């Protein structure tokens, strides 16, 4: 086989992924949504609105909001944290970035042992953002239509991510930025009622706009990937609605998205189809307890258990050794975090928070806390090591172990629970999701405003104007 032929050897021939995705978007109805998908989707909605509030405090989001307001244009939707209204795509850029700014948004789950967690998306923010700005643009969108659009985009995004080969992530692409574009597009297209050629052209437009590379992890541009996915999905839908053309089979073939960006797709998985089983239900979604990469979460929980059960004071710690595989150690790449953005991809930073404060939330993932002398000193006592035995077990689970060596020479050690907290096997309760929402909104909304927004979010299906949800948050967030 020639080099040219081998480049596309893993892309199944004669696939019809684009057509299947378009047919799903065009035909799926509210009656097709499983009750469990609606239940979990509403939890994701509550979680995401808290994250929008938390993200509204970020300097990166302020920059984007200022740029959007100064650029101006058609008044489709509110800009997060400002009274200005701007074109829908521009509003989506700001809002989507805010939703991912803390790296606290939910994560797609897979049971494929060949997968690595980084390949999977943060599925909620792109389609939800697209649905929310389009609901404002269109006006008087019911809560049922709003949730249908959101969950349609969620399903399209997750299936594309699941079907692609791991090469997409391993060669440096950021799936939430790339595949998230299709989730945002599908949600916006559903709200616009796109059909036929226009719907398929929109997938082609989205395929050429999808972008995001992992070198920007730990910088403002990492959450911008999700902001741009939200923006580009809306842009693709609006352009397609005007008749802007693109390849109507852009997910398929040797020059399609799956081959070019992913190295191919799994033919067995493609046979799953869209909406036969809903990914949000099976295998599910993880709502994150910590504002950092999900790959760190089992290790953070382990550190919390060890220091709590052993009642270990910070001064009693001589050193901490974390053993893990490359699926964790490569993307979680900062040995010493200088700021909160780097801390989201640093095991020494996250574990230092636990050692010092026994928690790792919005307050701890702040520049002032991360840069403090205590945090900088504690990070230098924490070392990560590649464990060949863990590596040999594969990348389907987030496996790690910790050894804490105390100043008296004794050791305390343990293994992380593979049933990580927040995942489908060990989910946060509704009360814990609300607690997370409130912690995100702290300093942005007062207690009464938080409760009013929560009530509207939990009862979203009864709403006759889902776009009005923005008004309960946007006028306050970041103001």
Coordinates of C-alpha atoms in Angstrom, one line a residue:
X1 CA 0.0 0.0 0.0
X2 CA 1.3 3.4 -0.9
X3 CA 1.9 6.2 1.7
X4 CA -1.0 8.1 0.1
X5 CA -3.4 5.2 0.4
X6 CA -2.2 4.4 3.9
X7 CA -3.1 7.9 5.1
X8 CA -6.8 7.1 4.7
X9 CA -6.7 3.4 5.4
X10 CA -8.6 3.8 8.6
X11 CA -11.5 5.8 7.2
X12 CA -14.3 3.3 6.3
X13 CA -15.4 3.6 2.7
X14 CA -18.9 4.7 1.6
X15 CA -19.9 6.1 5.0
X16 CA -22.9 8.4 5.2
X17 CA -22.3 10.1 8.6
X18 CA -23.2 13.6 7.3
X19 CA -26.5 12.4 5.9
X20 CA -27.3 10.5 9.1
X21 CA -26.5 13.5 11.2
X22 CA -28.6 15.8 9.0
X23 CA -31.5 13.4 9.0
X24 CA -31.4 13.2 12.7
X25 CA -31.4 16.9 13.2
X26 CA -34.2 17.4 10.7
X27 CA -36.5 14.7 12.1
X28 CA -36.0 14.4 15.8
X29 CA -38.9 15.7 17.9
X30 CA -39.4 16.4 21.6
X31 CA -41.4 13.2 21.9
X32 CA -38.2 11.3 20.9
X33 CA -36.3 12.6 23.9
X34 CA -36.1 10.0 26.7
X35 CA -37.2 11.2 30.1
X36 CA -33.8 10.4 31.5
X37 CA -32.2 12.5 28.8
X38 CA -34.4 15.4 29.9
X39 CA -33.6 14.8 33.5
X40 CA -29.8 14.7 33.0
X41 CA -30.0 17.6 30.5
X42 CA -31.7 19.8 33.0
X43 CA -28.9 19.0 35.5
X44 CA -26.4 20.0 32.8
X45 CA -28.3 23.2 32.2
X46 CA -28.2 24.2 35.9
X47 CA -24.5 23.4 36.0
X48 CA -23.7 25.4 32.9
X49 CA -25.5 28.5 34.1
X50 CA -23.4 28.5 37.2
X51 CA -20.3 28.2 35.0
X52 CA -21.4 31.1 32.8
X53 CA -21.7 33.2 36.0
X54 CA -18.3 32.1 37.2
X55 CA -16.7 32.7 33.8
X56 CA -18.1 36.2 33.7
X57 CA -15.5 37.2 36.3
X58 CA -12.6 36.2 34.1
X59 CA -10.3 38.7 32.5
X60 CA -10.3 36.8 29.3
X61 CA -14.1 37.1 29.1
X62 CA -14.0 40.8 29.9
X63 CA -11.7 41.2 26.9
X64 CA -14.0 39.4 24.6
X65 CA -17.1 41.2 26.0
X66 CA -15.4 44.6 25.4
X67 CA -14.5 43.6 21.9
X68 CA -18.0 42.4 21.1
X69 CA -19.6 45.6 22.5
X70 CA -17.2 47.9 20.7
X71 CA -17.7 46.0 17.4
X72 CA -21.5 46.1 17.8
X73 CA -23.9 45.2 15.1
X74 CA -27.4 43.7 14.9
X75 CA -28.9 43.4 18.3
X76 CA -29.6 39.6 18.4
X77 CA -28.5 38.7 21.9
X78 CA -27.1 40.1 25.1
X79 CA -23.3 40.2 25.8
X80 CA -22.5 38.4 29.1
X81 CA -21.9 41.0 31.8
X82 CA -23.0 44.0 29.7
X83 CA -26.3 45.7 28.6
X84 CA -25.2 45.6 24.9
X85 CA -26.9 43.4 22.3
X86 CA -24.8 42.1 19.4
X87 CA -25.0 39.6 16.6
X88 CA -25.8 36.1 17.8
X89 CA -22.5 34.6 16.8
X90 CA -20.5 37.2 18.6
X91 CA -22.6 36.8 21.7
X92 CA -22.0 33.1 21.5
X93 CA -18.2 33.6 21.4
X94 CA -18.3 35.5 24.7
X95 CA -20.8 33.1 26.4
X96 CA -19.1 29.9 25.3
X97 CA -15.7 31.1 26.5
X98 CA -17.2 32.0 29.9
X99 CA -18.7 28.5 30.1
X100 CA -15.4 26.8 29.7
X101 CA -13.2 29.5 31.4
X102 CA -12.8 27.5 34.6
X103 CA -12.6 24.1 32.9
X104 CA -15.4 23.1 35.2
X105 CA -18.0 22.1 32.5
X106 CA -19.2 18.5 32.1
X107 CA -17.4 15.8 30.3
X108 CA -18.6 13.1 27.9
X109 CA -18.1 9.5 29.0
X110 CA -17.0 6.5 27.0
X111 CA -16.7 2.8 27.8
X112 CA -14.4 2.1 24.8
X113 CA -11.0 0.7 26.2
X114 CA -9.3 2.1 23.1
X115 CA -10.4 5.7 24.0
X116 CA -8.5 8.2 25.9
X117 CA -10.4 10.7 28.0
X118 CA -9.0 13.7 26.3
X119 CA -10.6 12.7 23.0
X120 CA -14.0 13.2 24.5
X121 CA -15.7 16.6 24.6
X122 CA -17.1 18.9 27.1
X123 CA -20.4 18.4 25.5
X124 CA -22.9 20.9 27.1
X125 CA -21.5 24.4 26.5
X126 CA -21.3 24.6 22.7
X127 CA -24.9 23.4 21.9
X128 CA -26.4 25.1 25.0
X129 CA -24.7 28.4 24.2
X130 CA -25.9 28.2 20.6
X131 CA -29.4 27.4 21.7
X132 CA -29.5 30.3 24.2
X133 CA -28.3 33.0 21.8
X134 CA -30.6 31.7 19.1
X135 CA -33.5 31.7 21.5
X136 CA -32.8 35.4 22.1
X137 CA -32.5 36.1 18.4
X138 CA -35.7 34.3 17.4
X139 CA -37.8 35.3 20.4
X140 CA -40.5 33.4 22.3
X141 CA -38.8 30.0 22.0
X142 CA -40.5 27.5 24.3
X143 CA -38.5 25.6 26.9
X144 CA -39.4 22.4 25.1
X145 CA -38.0 23.6 21.8
X146 CA -35.0 25.0 23.6
X147 CA -34.2 21.7 25.3
X148 CA -34.8 19.8 22.1
X149 CA -32.2 21.9 20.2
X150 CA -29.7 21.7 23.1
X151 CA -30.0 17.9 23.4
X152 CA -29.9 17.4 19.6
X153 CA -26.6 19.3 19.5
X154 CA -25.3 17.4 22.5
X155 CA -26.1 14.0 20.8
X156 CA -24.5 15.0 17.5
X157 CA -21.4 16.3 19.2
X158 CA -20.9 13.2 21.4
X159 CA -21.4 10.7 18.7
X160 CA -18.9 12.3 16.3
X161 CA -16.4 12.5 19.2
X162 CA -17.0 8.8 20.1
X163 CA -16.7 7.5 16.6
X164 CA -13.5 9.3 15.7
X165 CA -10.2 7.5 16.3
X166 CA -8.0 8.6 19.2
X167 CA -5.5 10.0 16.7
X168 CA -7.5 13.3 16.7
X169 CA -6.6 14.1 20.2
X170 CA -3.2 12.4 20.2
X171 CA -2.0 14.5 17.3
X172 CA -2.8 17.7 19.3
X173 CA -6.4 18.6 18.5
X174 CA -8.8 19.8 21.2
X175 CA -12.1 18.0 20.7
X176 CA -14.2 20.5 22.6
X177 CA -13.1 23.1 20.2
X178 CA -13.3 21.0 17.0
X179 CA -16.2 18.6 17.6
X180 CA -18.0 21.2 19.7
X181 CA -18.5 23.2 16.6
X182 CA -20.8 20.5 15.3
X183 CA -22.8 20.4 18.5
X184 CA -23.3 24.2 18.4
X185 CA -24.2 24.0 14.7
X186 CA -26.8 21.2 15.2
X187 CA -28.5 23.1 18.0
X188 CA -28.6 26.3 16.0
X189 CA -29.8 24.5 12.9
X190 CA -32.6 22.8 14.8
X191 CA -33.8 26.1 16.1
X192 CA -33.7 27.6 12.6
X193 CA -35.6 24.6 11.2
X194 CA -32.9 24.0 8.5
X195 CA -33.7 21.1 6.1
X196 CA -32.4 19.4 3.0
X197 CA -29.4 20.8 1.2
X198 CA -29.1 23.8 3.5
X199 CA -28.8 21.6 6.6
X200 CA -26.1 19.5 4.9
X201 CA -24.2 22.5 3.7
X202 CA -24.1 23.8 7.3
X203 CA -22.3 20.7 8.4
X204 CA -19.7 21.4 5.6
X205 CA -19.3 25.0 6.7
X206 CA -18.9 23.8 10.3
X207 CA -16.3 21.2 9.3
X208 CA -14.1 23.9 7.8
X209 CA -14.5 26.2 10.8
X210 CA -13.7 23.6 13.5
X211 CA -10.4 24.3 15.2
X212 CA -8.5 24.2 18.5
X213 CA -5.0 22.8 19.3
X214 CA -3.7 21.6 22.7
X215 CA -0.6 23.7 22.8
X216 CA -2.9 26.5 24.1
X217 CA -3.9 24.5 27.2
X218 CA -3.2 26.6 30.3
X219 CA -3.8 30.0 28.5
X220 CA -6.8 32.2 27.7
X221 CA -7.1 30.6 24.3
X222 CA -8.0 27.2 25.6
X223 CA -11.5 28.3 26.7
X224 CA -11.7 30.4 23.6
X225 CA -11.7 27.2 21.7
X226 CA -15.2 26.5 23.1
X227 CA -16.2 30.1 22.6
X228 CA -15.2 29.8 18.9
X229 CA -17.0 26.4 18.6
X230 CA -20.1 28.1 19.9
X231 CA -19.6 31.1 17.6
X232 CA -18.7 29.0 14.5
X233 CA -21.7 26.7 14.9
X234 CA -24.0 29.6 15.0
X235 CA -22.3 31.2 12.0
X236 CA -22.5 28.0 10.0
X237 CA -26.2 27.8 10.7
X238 CA -26.9 31.4 9.8
X239 CA -24.9 31.2 6.6
X240 CA -26.5 27.9 5.5
X241 CA -29.9 29.5 6.1
X242 CA -29.0 32.1 3.6
X243 CA -28.0 29.5 1.0
X244 CA -24.2 29.5 1.5
X245 CA -22.9 26.3 0.0
X246 CA -20.4 23.7 1.2
X247 CA -19.8 20.0 0.6
X248 CA -22.9 18.2 1.7
X249 CA -20.9 15.1 2.8
X250 CA -18.1 16.9 4.8
X251 CA -17.9 14.4 7.6
X252 CA -17.2 11.5 5.1
X253 CA -14.6 10.5 2.6
X254 CA -10.9 10.9 2.4
X255 CA -11.1 14.7 2.5
X256 CA -13.8 14.9 5.1
X257 CA -13.5 16.0 8.7
X258 CA -13.3 12.5 10.2
X259 CA -10.4 11.5 8.0
X260 CA -8.5 14.7 7.9
X261 CA -8.7 15.7 11.6
X262 CA -9.3 12.3 13.1
X263 CA -7.4 9.7 11.0
X264 CA -10.7 7.9 10.4
X265 CA -13.6 6.5 12.3
X266 CA -14.8 3.2 13.7
X267 CA -17.2 1.4 11.4
X268 CA -18.7 -0.5 14.3
X269 CA -19.5 2.6 16.1
X270 CA -20.9 4.4 13.1
X271 CA -23.6 1.7 13.1
X272 CA -24.9 3.0 16.4
X273 CA -26.5 5.9 14.6
X274 CA -27.8 9.1 16.2
X275 CA -30.5 9.1 18.8
X276 CA -31.0 5.3 18.9
X277 CA -29.2 5.4 22.2
X278 CA -28.7 8.9 23.6
X279 CA -25.1 9.4 24.8
X280 CA -26.2 11.7 27.6
X281 CA -28.0 8.7 29.1
X282 CA -25.7 5.8 28.0
X283 CA -22.8 5.8 28.7
X284 CA -23.5 9.2 30.3
X285 CA -21.9 12.5 31.3
X286 CA -19.7 13.6 34.1
X287 CA -20.6 16.8 36.0
X288 CA -17.3 18.0 37.4
X289 CA -16.7 18.7 41.1
X290 CA -13.5 20.6 40.5
X291 CA -12.6 23.5 38.1
X292 CA -9.8 21.7 36.3
X293 CA -9.1 18.9 33.8
X294 CA -11.2 15.9 34.6
X295 CA -8.1 13.7 34.3
X296 CA -7.0 15.2 37.7
X297 CA -10.2 14.5 39.6
X298 CA -9.7 11.0 40.9
X299 CA -6.2 11.9 42.1
X300 CA -7.6 15.1 43.8
X301 CA -10.3 13.0 45.6
X302 CA -7.6 10.5 46.7
X303 CA -5.4 13.3 48.1
X304 CA -8.4 14.7 49.9
X305 CA -9.2 11.3 51.4
X306 CA -5.5 10.7 52.5
X307 CA -5.0 14.1 54.2
X308 CA -8.4 14.0 55.8
X309 CA -8.3 10.4 57.1
X310 CA -4.7 10.9 58.3
X311 CA -5.4 14.5 59.6
X312 CA -2.2 15.6 57.8
X313 CA -1.2 19.2 58.4
X314 CA 0.6 20.9 55.5
X315 CA 3.8 21.3 57.6
X316 CA 3.9 17.5 58.2
X317 CA 4.3 16.8 54.4
X318 CA 7.8 16.2 53.3
X319 CA 6.9 15.2 49.8
X320 CA 4.2 13.7 47.7
X321 CA 4.7 11.3 44.8
X322 CA 2.0 10.8 42.2
X323 CA 2.2 7.7 39.9
X324 CA 0.1 7.7 36.7
X325 CA 0.1 6.9 33.0
X326 CA 0.8 9.2 30.0
X327 CA -3.0 9.6 29.5
X328 CA -2.9 11.8 32.6
X329 CA 0.7 13.1 32.7
X330 CA 1.0 14.4 29.1
X331 CA -2.0 16.7 29.1
X332 CA -1.7 17.6 32.8
X333 CA 1.6 19.1 31.9
X334 CA 2.6 21.9 34.3
X335 CA 5.0 20.8 37.0
X336 CA 4.7 24.2 38.8
X337 CA 1.7 26.4 38.1
X338 CA 2.3 30.1 38.2
X339 CA -1.4 31.1 37.7
X340 CA -4.9 29.7 37.8
X341 CA -4.9 28.8 34.1
X342 CA -1.8 26.6 34.4
X343 CA -3.1 25.2 37.7
X344 CA -6.0 23.6 35.8
X345 CA -3.4 21.4 34.1
X346 CA -1.1 20.8 37.0
X347 CA -1.4 17.9 39.5
X348 CA 1.1 19.6 41.9
X349 CA -1.1 22.7 42.0
X350 CA -4.4 20.8 42.5
X351 CA -2.9 18.6 45.2
X352 CA -1.3 21.5 46.9
X353 CA -4.7 23.2 47.2
X354 CA -6.0 20.0 49.0
X355 CA -2.9 19.9 51.2
X356 CA -3.3 23.5 52.2
X357 CA -7.0 24.1 52.2
X358 CA -8.6 20.7 51.9
X359 CA -10.7 22.0 49.0
X360 CA -10.1 23.0 45.4
X361 CA -12.8 25.4 44.1
X362 CA -13.2 28.8 42.6
X363 CA -11.4 30.5 45.4
X364 CA -8.4 28.2 45.3
X365 CA -8.2 28.3 41.5
X366 CA -7.5 32.0 41.5
X367 CA -4.3 33.7 40.6
X368 CA -3.8 35.1 44.1
X369 CA -4.1 31.7 45.8
X370 CA -2.0 29.9 43.2
X371 CA 0.8 32.5 43.3
X372 CA 0.9 32.6 47.1
X373 CA 4.2 31.6 48.8
X374 CA 2.5 28.7 50.5
X375 CA 1.2 27.3 47.2
X376 CA 4.5 27.8 45.3
X377 CA 6.4 26.0 48.1
X378 CA 4.0 23.1 48.4
X379 CA 4.0 22.5 44.7
X380 CA 7.7 21.9 44.8
X381 CA 7.2 19.1 47.3
X382 CA 5.0 17.2 44.8
X383 CA 6.4 15.0 42.0
X384 CA 4.7 13.1 39.2
X385 CA 6.1 9.9 37.9
X386 CA 5.2 7.6 35.0
X387 CA 4.1 4.2 36.3
X388 CA 4.8 1.4 33.7
X389 CA 2.2 -0.9 35.4
X390 CA -0.5 1.7 35.2
X391 CA 0.5 2.5 31.6
X392 CA 0.2 -1.1 30.7
X393 CA -3.5 -1.2 31.9
X394 CA -4.6 1.1 29.1
X395 CA -6.2 4.5 28.9
X396 CA -9.9 3.6 29.4
X397 CA -9.7 4.6 33.1
X398 CA -8.1 7.5 35.0
X399 CA -5.8 5.4 37.1
X400 CA -3.3 6.9 39.7
X401 CA -1.8 6.3 43.1
X402 CA -0.2 8.6 45.7
X403 CA 2.4 8.2 48.3
X404 CA 2.7 10.9 50.9
X405 CA 6.0 10.9 52.8
X406 CA 5.8 12.7 56.1
X407 CA 8.5 14.7 57.8
X408 CA 8.9 11.9 60.4
X409 CA 9.7 9.4 57.6
X410 CA 6.4 7.5 57.7
X411 CA 4.3 7.1 54.5
X412 CA 0.6 7.1 53.7
X413 CA -0.4 5.8 50.3
X414 CA -3.5 4.8 48.3
X415 CA -5.0 4.3 44.9
X416 CA -7.5 6.6 43.3
X417 CA -11.1 5.3 42.9
X418 CA -11.8 4.5 39.2
X419 CA -15.5 5.3 39.9
X420 CA -14.6 8.9 40.0
X421 CA -16.9 11.4 41.7
X422 CA -19.2 13.2 39.3
X423 CA -19.2 10.3 36.7
X424 CA -22.2 8.2 35.9
X425 CA -21.2 5.5 38.4
X426 CA -20.8 8.0 41.2
X427 CA -22.8 11.1 40.2
X428 CA -23.2 14.3 42.1
X429 CA -26.7 14.6 43.7
X430 CA -29.0 17.3 42.6
X431 CA -28.2 19.1 45.8
X432 CA -24.5 19.0 45.1
X433 CA -25.2 20.3 41.6
X434 CA -27.0 23.2 43.2
X435 CA -24.2 23.7 45.7
X436 CA -21.8 24.0 42.8
X437 CA -24.1 26.4 41.0
X438 CA -24.2 28.6 44.1
X439 CA -20.4 28.5 44.6
X440 CA -20.0 29.6 40.9
X441 CA -22.4 32.4 41.4
X442 CA -20.9 33.7 44.6
X443 CA -19.9 37.3 44.1
X444 CA -22.0 37.6 40.9
X445 CA -25.6 37.0 42.0
X446 CA -27.0 37.4 45.5
X447 CA -28.9 34.6 47.3
X448 CA -32.3 35.7 46.0
X449 CA -31.1 36.1 42.5
X450 CA -29.5 32.7 42.6
X451 CA -32.7 31.1 43.9
X452 CA -34.9 32.8 41.2
X453 CA -32.6 31.6 38.4
X454 CA -32.4 28.1 39.9
X455 CA -36.2 27.9 40.0
X456 CA -36.5 28.9 36.3
X457 CA -33.8 26.5 35.2
X458 CA -35.3 23.4 37.0
X459 CA -38.7 24.3 35.4
X460 CA -37.3 25.1 32.0
X461 CA -39.8 22.8 30.2
X462 CA -42.6 24.9 31.4
X463 CA -41.1 28.1 30.0
X464 CA -42.8 29.9 27.1
X465 CA -39.6 32.0 26.5
X466 CA -36.4 30.2 27.2
X467 CA -34.3 33.2 25.9
X468 CA -35.5 35.2 28.9
X469 CA -33.2 33.0 31.0
X470 CA -30.4 35.2 29.8
X471 CA -31.9 38.3 31.4
X472 CA -31.8 36.6 34.8
X473 CA -28.0 36.2 34.5
X474 CA -26.5 38.6 32.0
X475 CA -27.5 41.9 33.5
X476 CA -25.7 40.9 36.7
X477 CA -22.8 38.6 35.6
X478 CA -19.6 40.6 35.4
X479 CA -21.4 43.9 35.7

